Short mmCIF file of C-alpha atoms and ligand atoms in Angstrom, two decimals:
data_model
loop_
_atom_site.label_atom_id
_atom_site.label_comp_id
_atom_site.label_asym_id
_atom_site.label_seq_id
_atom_site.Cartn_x
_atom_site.Cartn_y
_atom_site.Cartn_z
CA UNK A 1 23.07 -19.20 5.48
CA UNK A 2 24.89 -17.18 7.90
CA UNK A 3 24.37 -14.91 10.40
CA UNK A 4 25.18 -11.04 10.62
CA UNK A 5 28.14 -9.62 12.65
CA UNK A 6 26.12 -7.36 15.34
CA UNK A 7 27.19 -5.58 18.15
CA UNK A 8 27.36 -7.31 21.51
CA UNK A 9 23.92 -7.09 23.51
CA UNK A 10 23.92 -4.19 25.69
CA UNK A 11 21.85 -4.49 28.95
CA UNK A 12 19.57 -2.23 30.06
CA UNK A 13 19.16 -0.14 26.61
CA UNK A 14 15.92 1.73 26.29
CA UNK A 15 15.76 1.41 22.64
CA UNK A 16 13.47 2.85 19.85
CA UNK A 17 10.35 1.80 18.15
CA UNK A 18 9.56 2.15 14.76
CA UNK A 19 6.58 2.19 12.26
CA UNK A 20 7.18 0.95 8.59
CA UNK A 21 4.82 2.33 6.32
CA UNK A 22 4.72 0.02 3.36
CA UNK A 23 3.31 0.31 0.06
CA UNK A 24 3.63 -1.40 -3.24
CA UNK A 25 6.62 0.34 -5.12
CA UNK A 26 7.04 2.19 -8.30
CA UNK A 27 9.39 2.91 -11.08
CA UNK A 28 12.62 4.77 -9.99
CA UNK A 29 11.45 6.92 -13.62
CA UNK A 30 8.61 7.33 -16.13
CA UNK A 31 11.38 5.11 -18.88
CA UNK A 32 10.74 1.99 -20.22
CA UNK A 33 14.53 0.28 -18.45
CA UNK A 34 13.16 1.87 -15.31
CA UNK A 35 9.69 0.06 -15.57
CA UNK A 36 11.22 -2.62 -16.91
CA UNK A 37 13.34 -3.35 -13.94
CA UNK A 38 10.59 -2.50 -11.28
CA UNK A 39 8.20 -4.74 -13.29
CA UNK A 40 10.81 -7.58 -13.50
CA UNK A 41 11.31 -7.63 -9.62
CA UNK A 42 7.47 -7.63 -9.20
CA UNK A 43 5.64 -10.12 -11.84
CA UNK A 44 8.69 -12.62 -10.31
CA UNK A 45 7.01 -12.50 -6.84
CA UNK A 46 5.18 -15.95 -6.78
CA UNK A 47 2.85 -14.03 -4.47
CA UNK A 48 2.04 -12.28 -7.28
CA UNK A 49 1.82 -14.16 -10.42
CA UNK A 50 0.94 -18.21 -9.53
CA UNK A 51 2.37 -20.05 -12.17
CA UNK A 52 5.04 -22.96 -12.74
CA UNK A 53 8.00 -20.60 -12.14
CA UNK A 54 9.87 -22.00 -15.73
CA UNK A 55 6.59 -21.15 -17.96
CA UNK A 56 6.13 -18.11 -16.13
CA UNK A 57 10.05 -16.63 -16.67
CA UNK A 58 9.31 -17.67 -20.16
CA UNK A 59 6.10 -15.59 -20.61
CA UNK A 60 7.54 -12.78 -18.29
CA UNK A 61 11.15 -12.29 -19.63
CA UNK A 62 10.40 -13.07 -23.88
CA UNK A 63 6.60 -11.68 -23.93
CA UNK A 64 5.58 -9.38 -20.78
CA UNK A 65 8.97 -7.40 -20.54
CA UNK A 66 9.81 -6.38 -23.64
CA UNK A 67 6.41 -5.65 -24.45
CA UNK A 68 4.36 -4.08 -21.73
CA UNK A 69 7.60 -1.85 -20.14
CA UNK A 70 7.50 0.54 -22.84
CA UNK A 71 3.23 0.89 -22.84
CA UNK A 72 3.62 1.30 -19.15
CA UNK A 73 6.42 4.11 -19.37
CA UNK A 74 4.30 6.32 -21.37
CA UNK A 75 1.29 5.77 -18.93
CA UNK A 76 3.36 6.28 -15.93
CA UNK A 77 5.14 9.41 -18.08
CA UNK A 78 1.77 10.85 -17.79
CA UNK A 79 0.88 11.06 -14.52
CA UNK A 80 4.80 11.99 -13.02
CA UNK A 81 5.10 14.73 -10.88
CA UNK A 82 8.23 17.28 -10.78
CA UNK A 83 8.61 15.03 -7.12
CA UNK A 84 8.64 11.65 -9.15
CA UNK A 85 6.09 9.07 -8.82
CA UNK A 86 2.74 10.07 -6.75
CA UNK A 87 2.67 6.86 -5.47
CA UNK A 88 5.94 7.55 -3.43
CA UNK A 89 5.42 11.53 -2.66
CA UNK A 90 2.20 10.34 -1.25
CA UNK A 91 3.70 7.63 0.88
CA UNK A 92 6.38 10.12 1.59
CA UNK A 93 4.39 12.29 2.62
CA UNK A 94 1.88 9.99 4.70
CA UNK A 95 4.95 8.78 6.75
CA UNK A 96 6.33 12.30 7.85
CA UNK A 97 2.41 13.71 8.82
CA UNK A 98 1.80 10.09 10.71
CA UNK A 99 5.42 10.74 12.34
CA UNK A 100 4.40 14.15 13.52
CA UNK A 101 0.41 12.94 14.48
CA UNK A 102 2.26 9.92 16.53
CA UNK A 103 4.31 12.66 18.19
CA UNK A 104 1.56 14.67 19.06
CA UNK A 105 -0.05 12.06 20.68
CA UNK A 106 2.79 12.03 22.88
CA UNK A 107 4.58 9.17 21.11
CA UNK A 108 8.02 10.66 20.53
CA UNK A 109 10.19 8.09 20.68
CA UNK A 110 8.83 6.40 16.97
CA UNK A 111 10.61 6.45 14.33
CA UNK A 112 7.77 6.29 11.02
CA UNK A 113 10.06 5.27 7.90
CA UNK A 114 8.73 4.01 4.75
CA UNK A 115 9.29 1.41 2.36
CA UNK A 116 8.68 -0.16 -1.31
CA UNK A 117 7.88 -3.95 -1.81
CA UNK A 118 9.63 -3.61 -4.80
CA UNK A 119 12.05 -0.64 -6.01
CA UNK A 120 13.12 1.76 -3.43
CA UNK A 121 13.60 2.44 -0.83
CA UNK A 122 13.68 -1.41 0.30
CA UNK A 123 11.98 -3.61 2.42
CA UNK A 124 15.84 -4.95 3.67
CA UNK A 125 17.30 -1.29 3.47
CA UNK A 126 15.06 0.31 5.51
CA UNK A 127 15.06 -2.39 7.93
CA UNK A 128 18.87 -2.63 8.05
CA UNK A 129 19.03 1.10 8.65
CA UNK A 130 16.25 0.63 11.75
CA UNK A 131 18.30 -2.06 12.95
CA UNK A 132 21.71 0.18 12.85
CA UNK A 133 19.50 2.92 14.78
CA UNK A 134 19.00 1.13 17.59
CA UNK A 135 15.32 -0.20 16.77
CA UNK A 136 14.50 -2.87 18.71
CA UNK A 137 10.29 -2.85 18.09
CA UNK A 138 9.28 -2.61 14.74
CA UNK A 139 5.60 -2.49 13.21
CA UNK A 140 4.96 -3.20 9.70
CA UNK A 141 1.87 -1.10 8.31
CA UNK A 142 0.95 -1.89 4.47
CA UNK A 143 -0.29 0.50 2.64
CA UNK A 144 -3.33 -2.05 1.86
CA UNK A 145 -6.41 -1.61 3.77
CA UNK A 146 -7.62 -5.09 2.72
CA UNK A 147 -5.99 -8.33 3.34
CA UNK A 148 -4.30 -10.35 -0.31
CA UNK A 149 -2.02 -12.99 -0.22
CA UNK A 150 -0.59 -11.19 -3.50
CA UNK A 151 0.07 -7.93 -1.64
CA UNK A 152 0.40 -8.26 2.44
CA UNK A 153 1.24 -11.66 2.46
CA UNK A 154 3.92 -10.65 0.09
CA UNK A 155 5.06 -7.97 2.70
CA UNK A 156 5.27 -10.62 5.20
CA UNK A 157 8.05 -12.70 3.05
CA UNK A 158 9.61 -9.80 2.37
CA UNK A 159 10.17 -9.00 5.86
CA UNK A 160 11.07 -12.52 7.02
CA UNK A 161 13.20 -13.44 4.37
CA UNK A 162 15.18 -10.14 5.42
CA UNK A 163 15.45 -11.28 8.94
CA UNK A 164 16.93 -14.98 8.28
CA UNK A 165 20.35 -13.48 8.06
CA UNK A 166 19.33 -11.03 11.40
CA UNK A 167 20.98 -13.06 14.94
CA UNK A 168 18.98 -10.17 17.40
CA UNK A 169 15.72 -9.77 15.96
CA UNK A 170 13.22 -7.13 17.26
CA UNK A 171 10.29 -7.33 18.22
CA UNK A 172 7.99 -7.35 15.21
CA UNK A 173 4.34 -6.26 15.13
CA UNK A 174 2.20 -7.26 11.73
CA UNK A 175 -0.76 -5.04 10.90
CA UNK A 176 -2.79 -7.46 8.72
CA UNK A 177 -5.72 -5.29 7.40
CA UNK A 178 -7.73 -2.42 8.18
CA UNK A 179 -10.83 -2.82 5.61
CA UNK A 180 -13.57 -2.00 8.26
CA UNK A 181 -11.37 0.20 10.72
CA UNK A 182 -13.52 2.41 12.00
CA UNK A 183 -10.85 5.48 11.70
CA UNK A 184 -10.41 4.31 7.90
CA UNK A 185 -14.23 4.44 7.22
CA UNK A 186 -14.42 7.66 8.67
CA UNK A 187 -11.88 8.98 6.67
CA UNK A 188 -13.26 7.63 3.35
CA UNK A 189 -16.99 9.07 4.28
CA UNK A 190 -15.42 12.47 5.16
CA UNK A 191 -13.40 12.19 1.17
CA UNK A 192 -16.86 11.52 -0.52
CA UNK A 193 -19.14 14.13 1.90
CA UNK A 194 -16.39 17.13 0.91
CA UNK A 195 -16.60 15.96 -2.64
CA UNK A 196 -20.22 15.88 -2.94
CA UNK A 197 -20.47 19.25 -0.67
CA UNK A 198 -17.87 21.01 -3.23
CA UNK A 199 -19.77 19.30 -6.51
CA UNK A 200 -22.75 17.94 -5.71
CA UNK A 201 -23.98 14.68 -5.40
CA UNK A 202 -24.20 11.34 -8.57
CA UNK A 203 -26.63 8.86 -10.20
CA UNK A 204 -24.21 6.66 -8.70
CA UNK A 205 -21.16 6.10 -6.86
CA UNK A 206 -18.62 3.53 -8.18
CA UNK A 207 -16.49 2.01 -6.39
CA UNK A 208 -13.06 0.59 -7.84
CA UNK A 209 -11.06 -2.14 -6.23
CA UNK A 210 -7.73 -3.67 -7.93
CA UNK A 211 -8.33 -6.69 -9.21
CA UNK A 212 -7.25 -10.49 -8.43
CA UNK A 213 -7.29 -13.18 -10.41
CA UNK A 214 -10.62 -15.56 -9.69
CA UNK A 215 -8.90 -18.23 -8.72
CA UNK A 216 -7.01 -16.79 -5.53
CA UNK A 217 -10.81 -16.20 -4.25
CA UNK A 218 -11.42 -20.08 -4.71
CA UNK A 219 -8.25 -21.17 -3.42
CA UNK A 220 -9.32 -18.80 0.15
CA UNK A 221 -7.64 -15.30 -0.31
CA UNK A 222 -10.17 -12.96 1.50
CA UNK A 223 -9.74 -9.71 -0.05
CA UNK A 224 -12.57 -10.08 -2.29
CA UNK A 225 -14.65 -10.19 1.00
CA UNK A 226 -12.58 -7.76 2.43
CA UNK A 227 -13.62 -5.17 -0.50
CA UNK A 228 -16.89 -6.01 -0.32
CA UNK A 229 -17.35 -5.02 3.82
CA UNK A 230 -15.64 -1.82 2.92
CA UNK A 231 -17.59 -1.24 0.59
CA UNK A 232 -20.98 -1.87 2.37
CA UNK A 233 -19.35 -0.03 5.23
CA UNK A 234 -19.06 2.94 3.17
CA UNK A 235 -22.20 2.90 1.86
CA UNK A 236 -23.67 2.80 5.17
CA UNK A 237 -22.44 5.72 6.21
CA UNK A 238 -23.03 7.69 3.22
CA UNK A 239 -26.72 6.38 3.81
CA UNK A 240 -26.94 4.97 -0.30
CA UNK A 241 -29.23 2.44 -1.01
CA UNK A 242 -28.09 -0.39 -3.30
CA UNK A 243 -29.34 0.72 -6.23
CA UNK A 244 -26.98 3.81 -5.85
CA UNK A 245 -23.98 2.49 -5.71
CA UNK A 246 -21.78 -0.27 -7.57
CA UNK A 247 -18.76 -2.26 -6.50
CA UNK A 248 -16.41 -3.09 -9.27
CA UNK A 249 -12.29 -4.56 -10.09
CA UNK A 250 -9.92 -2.98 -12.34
CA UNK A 251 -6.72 -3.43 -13.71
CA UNK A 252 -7.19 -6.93 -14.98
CA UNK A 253 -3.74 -8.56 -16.17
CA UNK A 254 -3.30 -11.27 -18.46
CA UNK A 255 -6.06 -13.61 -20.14
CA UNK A 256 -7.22 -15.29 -16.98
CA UNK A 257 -10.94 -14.46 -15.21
CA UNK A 258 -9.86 -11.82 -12.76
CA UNK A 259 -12.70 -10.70 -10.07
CA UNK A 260 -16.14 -9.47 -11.51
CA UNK A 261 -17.67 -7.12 -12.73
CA UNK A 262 -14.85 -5.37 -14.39
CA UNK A 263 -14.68 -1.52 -13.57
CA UNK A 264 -14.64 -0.29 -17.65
CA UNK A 265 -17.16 -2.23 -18.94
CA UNK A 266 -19.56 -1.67 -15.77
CA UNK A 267 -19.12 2.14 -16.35
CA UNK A 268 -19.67 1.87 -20.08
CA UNK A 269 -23.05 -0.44 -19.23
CA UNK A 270 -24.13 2.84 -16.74
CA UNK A 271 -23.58 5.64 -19.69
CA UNK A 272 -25.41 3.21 -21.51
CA UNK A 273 -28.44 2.83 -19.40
CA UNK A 274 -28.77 6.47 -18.79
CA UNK A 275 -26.92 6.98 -15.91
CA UNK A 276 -25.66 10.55 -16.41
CA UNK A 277 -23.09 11.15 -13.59
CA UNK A 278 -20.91 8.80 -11.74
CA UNK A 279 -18.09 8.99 -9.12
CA UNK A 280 -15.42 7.21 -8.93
CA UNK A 281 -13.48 5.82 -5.41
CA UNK A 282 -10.75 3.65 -5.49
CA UNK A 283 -10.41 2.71 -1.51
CA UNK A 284 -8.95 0.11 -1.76
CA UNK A 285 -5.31 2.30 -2.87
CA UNK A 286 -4.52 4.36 -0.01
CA UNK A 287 -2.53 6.49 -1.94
CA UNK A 288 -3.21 7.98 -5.54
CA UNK A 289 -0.97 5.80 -8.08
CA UNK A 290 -1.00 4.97 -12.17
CA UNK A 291 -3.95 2.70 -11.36
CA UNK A 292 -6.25 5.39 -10.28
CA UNK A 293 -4.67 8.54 -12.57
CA UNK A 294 -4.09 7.09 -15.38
CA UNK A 295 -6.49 4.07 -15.22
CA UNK A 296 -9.25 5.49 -13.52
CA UNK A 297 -8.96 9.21 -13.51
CA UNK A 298 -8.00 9.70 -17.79
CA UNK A 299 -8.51 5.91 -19.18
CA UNK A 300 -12.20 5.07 -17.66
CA UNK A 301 -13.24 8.96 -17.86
CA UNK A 302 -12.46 8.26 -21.61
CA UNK A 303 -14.67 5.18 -21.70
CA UNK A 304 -17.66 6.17 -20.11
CA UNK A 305 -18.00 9.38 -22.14
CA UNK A 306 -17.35 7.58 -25.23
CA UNK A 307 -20.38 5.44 -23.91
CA UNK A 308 -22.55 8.80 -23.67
CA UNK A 309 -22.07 9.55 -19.79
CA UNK A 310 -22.17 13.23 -19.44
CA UNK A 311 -19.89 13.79 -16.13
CA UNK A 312 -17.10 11.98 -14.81
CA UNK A 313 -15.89 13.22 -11.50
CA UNK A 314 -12.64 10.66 -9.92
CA UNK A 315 -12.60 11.23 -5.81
CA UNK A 316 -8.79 11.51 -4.85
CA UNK A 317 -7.46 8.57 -2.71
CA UNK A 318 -7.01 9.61 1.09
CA UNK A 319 -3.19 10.70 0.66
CA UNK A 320 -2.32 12.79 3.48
CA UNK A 321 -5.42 14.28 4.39
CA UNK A 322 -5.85 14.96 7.88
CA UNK A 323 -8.43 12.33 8.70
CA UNK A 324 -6.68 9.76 6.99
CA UNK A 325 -3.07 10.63 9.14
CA UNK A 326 -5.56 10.15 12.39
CA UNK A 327 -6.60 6.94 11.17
CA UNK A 328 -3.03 5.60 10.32
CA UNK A 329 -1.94 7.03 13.90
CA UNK A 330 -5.28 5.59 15.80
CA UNK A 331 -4.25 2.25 13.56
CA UNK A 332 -0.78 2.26 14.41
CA UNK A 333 -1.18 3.17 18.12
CA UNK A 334 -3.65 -0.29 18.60
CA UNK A 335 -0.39 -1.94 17.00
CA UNK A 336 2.11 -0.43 19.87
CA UNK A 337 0.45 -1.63 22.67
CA UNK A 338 2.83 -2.05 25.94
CA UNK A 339 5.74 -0.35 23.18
CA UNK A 340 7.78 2.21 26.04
CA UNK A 341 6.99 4.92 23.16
CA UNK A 342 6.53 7.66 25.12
CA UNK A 343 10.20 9.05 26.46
CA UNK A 344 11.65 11.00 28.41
CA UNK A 345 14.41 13.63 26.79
CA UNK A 346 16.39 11.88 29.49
CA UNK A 347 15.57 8.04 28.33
CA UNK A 348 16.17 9.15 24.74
CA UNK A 349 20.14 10.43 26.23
CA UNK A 350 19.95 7.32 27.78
CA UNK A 351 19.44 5.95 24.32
CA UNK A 352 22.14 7.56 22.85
CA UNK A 353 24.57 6.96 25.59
CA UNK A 354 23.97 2.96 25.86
CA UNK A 355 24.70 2.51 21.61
CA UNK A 356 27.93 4.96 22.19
CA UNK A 357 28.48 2.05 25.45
CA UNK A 358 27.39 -1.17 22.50
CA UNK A 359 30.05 0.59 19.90
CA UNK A 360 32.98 1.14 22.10
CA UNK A 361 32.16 -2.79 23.75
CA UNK A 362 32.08 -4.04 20.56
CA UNK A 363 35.37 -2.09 19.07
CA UNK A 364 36.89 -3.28 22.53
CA UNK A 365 35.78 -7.18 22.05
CA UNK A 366 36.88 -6.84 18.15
CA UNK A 367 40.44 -5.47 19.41
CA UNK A 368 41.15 -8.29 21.71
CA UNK A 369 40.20 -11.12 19.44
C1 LIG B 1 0.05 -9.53 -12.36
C2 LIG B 1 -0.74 -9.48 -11.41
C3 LIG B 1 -1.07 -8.40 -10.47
C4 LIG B 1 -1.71 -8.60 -9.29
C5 LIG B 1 -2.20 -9.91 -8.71
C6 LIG B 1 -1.84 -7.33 -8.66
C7 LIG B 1 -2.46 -7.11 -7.42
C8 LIG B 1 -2.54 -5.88 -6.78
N1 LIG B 1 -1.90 -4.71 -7.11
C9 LIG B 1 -2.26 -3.72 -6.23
C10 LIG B 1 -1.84 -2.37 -6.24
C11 LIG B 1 -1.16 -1.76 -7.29
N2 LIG B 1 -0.81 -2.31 -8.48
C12 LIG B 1 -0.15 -1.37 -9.24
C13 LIG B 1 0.38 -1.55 -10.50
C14 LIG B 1 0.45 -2.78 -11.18
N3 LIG B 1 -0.16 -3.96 -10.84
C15 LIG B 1 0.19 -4.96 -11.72
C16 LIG B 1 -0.18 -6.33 -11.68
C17 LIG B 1 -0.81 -6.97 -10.60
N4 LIG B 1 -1.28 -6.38 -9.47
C18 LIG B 1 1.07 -4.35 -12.68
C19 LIG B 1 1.71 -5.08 -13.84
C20 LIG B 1 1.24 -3.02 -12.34
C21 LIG B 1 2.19 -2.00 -13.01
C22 LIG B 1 1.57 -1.08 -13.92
C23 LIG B 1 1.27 -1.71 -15.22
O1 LIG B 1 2.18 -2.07 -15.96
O2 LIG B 1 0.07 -1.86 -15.50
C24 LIG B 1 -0.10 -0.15 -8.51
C25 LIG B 1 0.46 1.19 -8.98
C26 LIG B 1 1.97 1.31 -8.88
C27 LIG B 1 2.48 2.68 -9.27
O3 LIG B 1 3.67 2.76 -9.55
O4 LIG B 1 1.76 3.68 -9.31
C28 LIG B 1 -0.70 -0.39 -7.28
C29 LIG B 1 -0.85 0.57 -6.12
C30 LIG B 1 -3.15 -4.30 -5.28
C31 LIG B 1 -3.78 -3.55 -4.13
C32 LIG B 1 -3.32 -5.63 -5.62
C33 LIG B 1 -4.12 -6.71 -4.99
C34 LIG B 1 -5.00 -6.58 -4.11
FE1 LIG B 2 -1.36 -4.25 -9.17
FE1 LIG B 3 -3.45 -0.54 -14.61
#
């Protein structure tokens, strides 16, 4: 291990601040060598998948791969936008609105980049680029409003491991979850009440989580919990009685029990017992993705007609709707507490002026060694 060449430390900088949006990652293209790669870097997380690495590069690289890359291609070839993949545009997009809703809450000095977990942009580019801009305070907001080992704790080794190699480190903020934030509630009950205003109102409301396998709850991951309090959260405010509303996991992988009740067989088990119309939320994705276009919005619309449901109606994730950029800026303010983020046009020459002053030292050290 060694260290990075930096630039001497320059007293007295008033230096920048930045907010990383981070969500999971995508394809780079709807083809099966593009999935392939992006699912190679992510089923090799141990976050992710929790087997004996040797069986598991075994099942992943002579079964999974050259299998599931080309099914997934055509799924993901279906729901690509002239933009690319909506899970990007929409993070895209969610980082330039929260930049300009940080600003006008006087914050100008934040930078709001985004990253991928896996695929691009990076975790390590995007941090090596903050780094070269003069970041010195740096706040890492997933893209998951509930807590998993297999996602935000994966975030969390993604960012540290990136840093080992770093010698002047910033300042690093963590948000961990946001499941019952108040501004992310809000935002969610405002989604369903326009939906229901524009369409009127279900027999029942379903509400989709991603899946985990069973045995991360056992073994003390809390985002099974975490879904649940959104969940009754929700519900609270939309004033729905148990009986009208359902909490269920899609997206199970592999053979293994994943979290219960499954999302297509619960919604084929409604049509069945007369339940007419349903809606569908996924709050748990932040931004719509295959998971909740493909999965939810074509493949379970398909199964619970097929079961004799009569209307399917699939609530858009938040995206960048307007309450949902207040709630990331209300969420990422609480996170830059004490953070100098509101500057002066002079502090920000100031800014300019000290990394010309940290170049030139540095060029002037390198010269006379
Ligand atoms: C293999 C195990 C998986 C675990 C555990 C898992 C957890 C998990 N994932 C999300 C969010 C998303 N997952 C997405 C796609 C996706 N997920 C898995 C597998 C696991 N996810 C796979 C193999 C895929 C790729 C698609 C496929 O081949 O089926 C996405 C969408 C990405 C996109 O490009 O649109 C999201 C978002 C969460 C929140 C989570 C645990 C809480
Ligand atoms: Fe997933
Ligand atoms: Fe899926």
């Amino acid at each position: 291990m060694s260290f990075q060449k930096e630039p001497p430390y320059t007293h007295g900088t008033v230096s920048r601040s930045a907010i990383v949006l981070v969500n999971l990652g995508t394809p780079d293209a709807p083809t099966r060598s593009a999935v392939r790669r992006y699912l190679k870097e992510f089923l090799s997380d141990p976050r992710v998948v929790e087997i004996p690495r040797a069986v598991w590069w075994c099942i992943l690289n002579l079964i999974i791969l050259p299998f599931r890359s080309g099914q997934s291609a055509k799924k993901y070839a279906s729901i690509w936008s002239r933009e690319g993949s909506p899970l990007k545009v929409h993070t895209q997009r969610q980082a330039e609105a929260l930049f300009g809703a940080l600003a006008e809450r006087g914050h100008d000095g934040v930078t709001v980049a985004m990253a991928m977990r896996y695929g691009s942009p990076s975790l390590p580019e995007v941090l090596a680029k903050l780094k070269a801009d003069g970041c010195e305070r740096v706040a890492i907001l997933p893209a998951y409003p509930q807590y998993s080992g297999t996602t935000t704790g994966s975030i969390y080794d993604a960012v540290f491991d990136h840093y080992r190699a770093v010698r002047n480190l910033p300042e690093l903020r963590f948000v961990r979850n946001y499941h019952d934030h108040e501004a992310y509630i809000r935002a969610l009950e405002h989604s369903v009440l326009a939906h229901w205003e524009a369409h009127g109102r279900p027999d029942q409301l379903l509400l989709s989580f991603h899946g985990v396998p069973k045995r991360t709850l056992l073994l003390g991951d809390p985002y099974h919990c975490e879904c649940l309090k959104t969940a009754r959260l929700l519900a609270a405010r939309l004033k729905l009685t148990p009986q009208q509303y359902v909490v269920t996991f899609q997206s199970r992988f592999g053979k293994a029990e994943w979290l219960q009740p499954y999302t297509a067989p619960t919604l084929q088990q409604l049509a069945r017992d007369g339940v007419k119309r349903v809606d569908v939320i996924c709050p748990g994705f932040t931004s719509d993705c295959l998971e909740t276009l493909e999965e939810i919005a074509m493949e379970a619309r398909h199964d619970f007609e097929a079961a004799g449901g009569e209307v399917f109606h699939y609530i858009p994730c938040l995206n960048e709707s307007p309450d949902w950029i207040a709630g990331l800026a209300e969420i990422a303010e609480q996170h830059m507490i004490g953070w100098p983020t509101m500057m002066t046009p002079a502090q920000r020459e100031a800014v300019k002026k000290d990394a010309e002053l940290g170049r030139e030292a540095a060029l002037r050290l390198g010269a006379s060694a």
